[in-house]
């Protein structure tokens, strides 16, 4: 471990090596590592990712890398022989190693009273769920930025509506990765006010809002990235404030649930939308179980 100045802080930050070893794509392990490391202030990981490690020879190369940059080893290995090879190698190097999923898998196995599968990459099987996610991604791309008729939008699970630069597209893509068919329609002054979405019966329409100051900042950064720093209503504070106020009023008038994305990440916005969809599904199930005359 080595100390350094933490970005944006006067405190010293600690750099350390973290080795992520997976016999699959490594996505699960990478997400878990980021979530855990984020709980510690003043530490900056130097990540070494080893995906699709499925042979002893590959594991030998991994151990050589670990020996050259000692640190913490996290793994999600399923194959027993590869696990033993990694564990023995880490003991020899006096390097801590952690099976990231072991506590969860062990607890769930005990509860269910069933054996643990040793199939590598089981979560990435080409099953119905996989093809459902691919279909949802195709849908999100085909119905991005206001594309699609009302009839086509009826096939969505959720339609996001909001002014420009409220993270509609990335949120739709994130939801698609969860198998949720999401479309988005931007509110454009003088062109699109979202009125056509009031005719939708199947999808949940969600309004995304943001503070004017934050929106101006995002839009200016966008223009600078495009080398188009011209002044216009797009970044004028008064115009942007009026635009956001009209959007909020439109959402309230139509009874759409709204989410303020000012301080939310895409993941947090998506989680809030998933909660809204779950609540809506529960209400519909409750309504369908009420027998005729039960409330009379």
Short mmCIF file of C-alpha atoms in Angstrom, two decimals:
data_model
loop_
_atom_site.label_atom_id
_atom_site.label_comp_id
_atom_site.label_asym_id
_atom_site.label_seq_id
_atom_site.Cartn_x
_atom_site.Cartn_y
_atom_site.Cartn_z
CA UNK A 1 0.00 0.00 0.00
CA UNK A 2 1.21 3.50 -0.79
CA UNK A 3 -0.09 6.88 0.43
CA UNK A 4 -1.00 9.74 -1.92
CA UNK A 5 -3.13 12.84 -1.88
CA UNK A 6 -6.79 11.96 -2.27
CA UNK A 7 -8.40 13.81 -5.23
CA UNK A 8 -10.21 16.93 -3.98
CA UNK A 9 -9.03 16.39 -0.42
CA UNK A 10 -6.12 17.41 1.78
CA UNK A 11 -6.06 13.93 3.32
CA UNK A 12 -3.60 11.29 2.26
CA UNK A 13 -5.20 8.49 0.26
CA UNK A 14 -4.02 4.91 0.35
CA UNK A 15 -3.47 3.04 -2.89
CA UNK A 16 -3.67 -0.75 -2.74
CA UNK A 17 -3.77 -3.63 -5.18
CA UNK A 18 -6.95 -5.69 -5.46
CA UNK A 19 -6.97 -8.80 -7.64
CA UNK A 20 -10.37 -9.92 -8.96
CA UNK A 21 -10.33 -13.54 -10.15
CA UNK A 22 -13.37 -15.03 -11.90
CA UNK A 23 -14.08 -18.08 -14.02
CA UNK A 24 -16.87 -16.14 -15.70
CA UNK A 25 -17.12 -12.56 -17.02
CA UNK A 26 -16.15 -10.97 -13.70
CA UNK A 27 -19.09 -8.56 -13.73
CA UNK A 28 -20.52 -9.78 -10.42
CA UNK A 29 -17.15 -9.67 -8.68
CA UNK A 30 -16.31 -6.23 -10.07
CA UNK A 31 -19.64 -4.81 -8.87
CA UNK A 32 -19.22 -6.34 -5.42
CA UNK A 33 -15.68 -5.02 -5.08
CA UNK A 34 -16.71 -1.49 -6.04
CA UNK A 35 -19.63 -1.58 -3.59
CA UNK A 36 -17.41 -2.69 -0.69
CA UNK A 37 -14.47 -0.38 -1.43
CA UNK A 38 -16.84 2.59 -1.69
CA UNK A 39 -17.53 2.15 2.04
CA UNK A 40 -13.97 3.23 2.87
CA UNK A 41 -12.83 6.84 2.71
CA UNK A 42 -9.35 7.70 1.50
CA UNK A 43 -8.56 4.44 -0.30
CA UNK A 44 -7.98 4.07 -4.03
CA UNK A 45 -7.85 0.55 -5.47
CA UNK A 46 -5.52 -0.48 -8.28
CA UNK A 47 -7.63 -3.18 -9.90
CA UNK A 48 -6.26 -6.28 -11.61
CA UNK A 49 -9.07 -8.19 -13.31
CA UNK A 50 -8.73 -11.81 -14.43
CA UNK A 51 -11.86 -13.05 -16.20
CA UNK A 52 -12.62 -16.48 -17.68
CA UNK A 53 -9.93 -18.22 -15.63
CA UNK A 54 -10.74 -21.88 -16.31
CA UNK A 55 -7.48 -23.82 -16.41
CA UNK A 56 -4.52 -24.48 -14.07
CA UNK A 57 -2.18 -22.79 -16.54
CA UNK A 58 -4.28 -19.63 -16.50
CA UNK A 59 -4.29 -19.74 -12.71
CA UNK A 60 -0.48 -19.99 -12.67
CA UNK A 61 -0.30 -16.72 -14.64
CA UNK A 62 -2.76 -15.12 -12.22
CA UNK A 63 -0.59 -16.12 -9.25
CA UNK A 64 2.48 -14.70 -10.97
CA UNK A 65 0.64 -11.36 -11.36
CA UNK A 66 -0.40 -11.44 -7.70
CA UNK A 67 3.19 -12.13 -6.63
CA UNK A 68 4.34 -9.09 -8.61
CA UNK A 69 1.76 -6.77 -7.03
CA UNK A 70 0.78 -8.10 -3.58
CA UNK A 71 -2.64 -7.08 -2.33
CA UNK A 72 -6.10 -8.43 -1.58
CA UNK A 73 -7.48 -11.25 -3.73
CA UNK A 74 -11.23 -11.57 -4.29
CA UNK A 75 -12.66 -14.44 -6.31
CA UNK A 76 -15.87 -16.12 -7.40
CA UNK A 77 -14.39 -19.42 -8.53
CA UNK A 78 -16.69 -22.42 -8.77
CA UNK A 79 -14.26 -25.15 -9.81
CA UNK A 80 -12.88 -26.82 -6.68
CA UNK A 81 -9.42 -27.55 -8.09
CA UNK A 82 -8.93 -23.98 -9.28
CA UNK A 83 -10.07 -22.66 -5.89
CA UNK A 84 -7.58 -24.90 -4.11
CA UNK A 85 -4.82 -23.80 -6.49
CA UNK A 86 -5.56 -20.12 -5.81
CA UNK A 87 -5.90 -20.62 -2.05
CA UNK A 88 -2.63 -22.56 -1.84
CA UNK A 89 -0.85 -19.96 -3.96
CA UNK A 90 -2.14 -17.12 -1.77
CA UNK A 91 -1.03 -18.94 1.40
CA UNK A 92 2.42 -19.33 -0.10
CA UNK A 93 2.50 -15.61 -0.98
CA UNK A 94 0.97 -14.68 2.40
CA UNK A 95 -1.74 -12.79 0.57
CA UNK A 96 -5.33 -12.64 1.88
CA UNK A 97 -7.92 -14.23 -0.41
CA UNK A 98 -11.70 -14.06 -0.08
CA UNK A 99 -14.42 -16.05 -1.82
CA UNK A 100 -16.80 -13.13 -2.36
CA UNK A 101 -19.98 -15.20 -2.71
CA UNK A 102 -19.15 -17.90 -0.14
CA UNK A 103 -21.16 -16.50 2.83
CA UNK A 104 -24.27 -15.92 0.71
CA UNK A 105 -24.05 -19.23 -1.12
CA UNK A 106 -23.42 -21.15 2.11
CA UNK A 107 -26.31 -19.52 3.96
CA UNK A 108 -28.73 -20.02 1.08
CA UNK A 109 -27.64 -23.64 0.61
CA UNK A 110 -28.33 -24.33 4.28
CA UNK A 111 -31.73 -22.70 4.10
CA UNK A 112 -32.79 -24.47 0.92
CA UNK A 113 -31.24 -27.78 1.88
CA UNK A 114 -29.93 -28.35 -1.63
CA UNK A 115 -26.57 -28.88 -3.28
CA UNK A 116 -24.59 -26.03 -4.80
CA UNK A 117 -24.24 -26.06 -8.58
CA UNK A 118 -20.68 -26.21 -9.92
CA UNK A 119 -21.67 -24.96 -13.37
CA UNK A 120 -19.40 -22.08 -14.40
CA UNK A 121 -21.12 -18.87 -15.50
CA UNK A 122 -24.57 -20.16 -14.53
CA UNK A 123 -25.88 -16.59 -14.22
CA UNK A 124 -25.02 -15.95 -17.87
CA UNK A 125 -26.89 -18.92 -19.33
CA UNK A 126 -28.63 -18.42 -22.68
CA UNK A 127 -32.04 -18.90 -21.12
CA UNK A 128 -35.34 -17.04 -21.37
CA UNK A 129 -34.09 -14.32 -19.05
CA UNK A 130 -31.05 -13.69 -21.22
CA UNK A 131 -33.05 -13.31 -24.42
CA UNK A 132 -35.55 -11.16 -22.56
CA UNK A 133 -32.73 -8.74 -21.65
CA UNK A 134 -31.49 -8.68 -25.25
CA UNK A 135 -35.03 -7.95 -26.43
CA UNK A 136 -35.34 -5.17 -23.87
CA UNK A 137 -32.07 -3.62 -25.09
CA UNK A 138 -33.31 -3.71 -28.70
CA UNK A 139 -36.54 -2.07 -27.56
CA UNK A 140 -34.74 0.70 -25.63
CA UNK A 141 -32.57 1.55 -28.63
CA UNK A 142 -35.49 1.48 -31.07
CA UNK A 143 -37.61 3.72 -28.82
CA UNK A 144 -34.98 6.19 -27.67
CA UNK A 145 -35.44 9.97 -27.75
CA UNK A 146 -39.12 9.98 -28.71
CA UNK A 147 -38.98 7.35 -31.43
CA UNK A 148 -42.06 5.20 -31.88
CA UNK A 149 -45.79 5.72 -32.16
CA UNK A 150 -48.23 5.50 -29.27
CA UNK A 151 -49.16 2.01 -30.49
CA UNK A 152 -45.53 0.92 -30.35
CA UNK A 153 -44.97 2.51 -26.94
CA UNK A 154 -47.85 0.40 -25.58
CA UNK A 155 -45.43 -2.53 -25.57
CA UNK A 156 -43.14 -0.79 -23.07
CA UNK A 157 -43.09 -1.55 -19.35
CA UNK A 158 -42.14 2.03 -18.57
CA UNK A 159 -41.84 5.28 -20.54
CA UNK A 160 -39.57 7.99 -19.15
CA UNK A 161 -40.42 11.60 -19.88
CA UNK A 162 -38.41 14.71 -19.14
CA UNK A 163 -36.56 17.69 -20.52
CA UNK A 164 -33.26 17.26 -22.33
CA UNK A 165 -30.31 15.89 -20.28
CA UNK A 166 -32.22 14.22 -17.46
CA UNK A 167 -30.45 10.86 -17.95
CA UNK A 168 -33.39 9.28 -19.79
CA UNK A 169 -31.36 7.22 -22.25
CA UNK A 170 -28.77 5.74 -19.85
CA UNK A 171 -31.56 4.92 -17.39
CA UNK A 172 -33.47 3.08 -20.12
CA UNK A 173 -30.35 1.10 -21.05
CA UNK A 174 -29.76 0.21 -17.40
CA UNK A 175 -33.38 -0.92 -17.02
CA UNK A 176 -33.07 -2.98 -20.21
CA UNK A 177 -30.17 -4.85 -18.64
CA UNK A 178 -32.66 -5.85 -15.95
CA UNK A 179 -35.07 -7.12 -18.59
CA UNK A 180 -37.39 -4.09 -18.39
CA UNK A 181 -38.64 -2.68 -21.69
CA UNK A 182 -38.11 1.07 -21.35
CA UNK A 183 -38.67 3.92 -23.80
CA UNK A 184 -38.12 7.64 -23.37
CA UNK A 185 -39.72 10.78 -24.73
CA UNK A 186 -38.01 14.17 -24.34
CA UNK A 187 -39.98 17.32 -23.63
CA UNK A 188 -38.94 19.87 -26.25
CA UNK A 189 -40.26 23.47 -25.94
CA UNK A 190 -42.64 24.21 -28.80
CA UNK A 191 -42.47 20.67 -30.18
CA UNK A 192 -43.11 17.82 -27.74
CA UNK A 193 -45.06 18.29 -24.52
CA UNK A 194 -45.76 14.63 -23.74
CA UNK A 195 -49.51 14.93 -24.28
CA UNK A 196 -49.56 11.87 -26.55
CA UNK A 197 -48.38 9.72 -23.66
CA UNK A 198 -51.67 10.27 -21.81
CA UNK A 199 -53.26 7.81 -24.24
CA UNK A 200 -51.01 4.97 -23.04
CA UNK A 201 -52.72 2.23 -21.02
CA UNK A 202 -50.10 -0.46 -20.45
CA UNK A 203 -46.80 1.31 -19.61
CA UNK A 204 -46.03 3.22 -16.46
CA UNK A 205 -45.13 6.78 -17.44
CA UNK A 206 -42.55 8.37 -15.13
CA UNK A 207 -41.51 12.01 -15.19
CA UNK A 208 -37.86 12.86 -14.53
CA UNK A 209 -37.13 16.27 -13.02
CA UNK A 210 -33.93 18.12 -12.17
CA UNK A 211 -32.96 21.42 -10.59
CA UNK A 212 -32.43 24.27 -13.10
CA UNK A 213 -28.92 25.05 -11.82
CA UNK A 214 -27.80 21.46 -12.18
CA UNK A 215 -29.41 21.20 -15.61
CA UNK A 216 -27.63 24.32 -16.89
CA UNK A 217 -24.33 22.88 -15.68
CA UNK A 218 -24.94 19.55 -17.42
CA UNK A 219 -25.99 21.21 -20.65
CA UNK A 220 -22.99 23.54 -20.69
CA UNK A 221 -20.68 20.58 -20.22
CA UNK A 222 -22.47 18.86 -23.07
CA UNK A 223 -22.01 21.84 -25.39
CA UNK A 224 -18.34 22.18 -24.45
CA UNK A 225 -17.85 18.50 -25.26
CA UNK A 226 -19.32 19.16 -28.68
CA UNK A 227 -17.26 22.35 -29.10
CA UNK A 228 -20.51 24.27 -29.41
CA UNK A 229 -20.45 26.87 -26.65
CA UNK A 230 -22.97 29.16 -28.30
CA UNK A 231 -25.41 31.02 -26.05
CA UNK A 232 -29.05 29.98 -26.37
CA UNK A 233 -32.18 29.20 -24.39
CA UNK A 234 -30.73 25.72 -24.00
CA UNK A 235 -28.38 27.03 -21.29
CA UNK A 236 -30.08 30.31 -20.32
CA UNK A 237 -30.97 30.15 -16.62
CA UNK A 238 -34.35 31.83 -16.94
CA UNK A 239 -35.35 29.74 -19.96
CA UNK A 240 -34.20 26.52 -18.32
CA UNK A 241 -36.04 27.37 -15.10
CA UNK A 242 -39.25 27.97 -17.07
CA UNK A 243 -38.71 24.72 -18.97
CA UNK A 244 -38.31 22.65 -15.78
CA UNK A 245 -41.28 24.32 -14.07
CA UNK A 246 -43.53 23.54 -17.05
CA UNK A 247 -42.36 19.94 -17.02
CA UNK A 248 -43.15 19.53 -13.31
CA UNK A 249 -46.58 21.04 -13.74
CA UNK A 250 -47.30 18.77 -16.71
CA UNK A 251 -46.35 15.70 -14.68
CA UNK A 252 -48.52 16.79 -11.75
CA UNK A 253 -51.47 17.59 -14.01
CA UNK A 254 -51.32 14.14 -15.60
CA UNK A 255 -50.82 12.32 -12.31
CA UNK A 256 -47.51 10.76 -13.33
CA UNK A 257 -45.06 9.72 -10.61
CA UNK A 258 -41.91 11.86 -10.70
CA UNK A 259 -38.31 11.30 -9.73
CA UNK A 260 -35.87 14.13 -9.06
CA UNK A 261 -32.56 13.07 -10.64
CA UNK A 262 -30.59 16.11 -9.44
CA UNK A 263 -28.49 14.12 -6.99
CA UNK A 264 -29.25 10.61 -8.15
CA UNK A 265 -27.01 8.28 -10.10
CA UNK A 266 -28.49 6.34 -13.02
CA UNK A 267 -28.51 3.24 -10.81
CA UNK A 268 -30.48 5.03 -8.08
CA UNK A 269 -32.99 6.41 -10.58
CA UNK A 270 -33.45 2.94 -12.08
CA UNK A 271 -33.93 1.43 -8.61
CA UNK A 272 -36.66 3.97 -7.85
CA UNK A 273 -38.38 3.11 -11.14
CA UNK A 274 -38.18 -0.61 -10.40
CA UNK A 275 -39.83 0.07 -7.03
CA UNK A 276 -42.63 1.98 -8.76
CA UNK A 277 -43.15 -0.89 -11.20
CA UNK A 278 -43.22 -3.39 -8.34
CA UNK A 279 -45.77 -1.33 -6.40
CA UNK A 280 -47.93 -1.00 -9.51
CA UNK A 281 -47.75 -4.75 -10.14
CA UNK A 282 -48.76 -5.46 -6.53
CA UNK A 283 -51.75 -3.12 -6.75
CA UNK A 284 -52.91 -4.80 -9.94
CA UNK A 285 -52.56 -8.25 -8.40
CA UNK A 286 -54.50 -7.16 -5.33
CA UNK A 287 -57.23 -5.70 -7.53
CA UNK A 288 -57.48 -8.90 -9.58
CA UNK A 289 -57.95 -11.03 -6.43
CA UNK A 290 -60.93 -9.02 -5.18
CA UNK A 291 -64.03 -11.03 -5.96
CA UNK A 292 -67.12 -9.33 -7.42
CA UNK A 293 -69.36 -8.10 -4.61
CA UNK A 294 -66.61 -8.49 -1.99
CA UNK A 295 -66.68 -4.77 -1.23
CA UNK A 296 -70.43 -4.42 -1.23
#
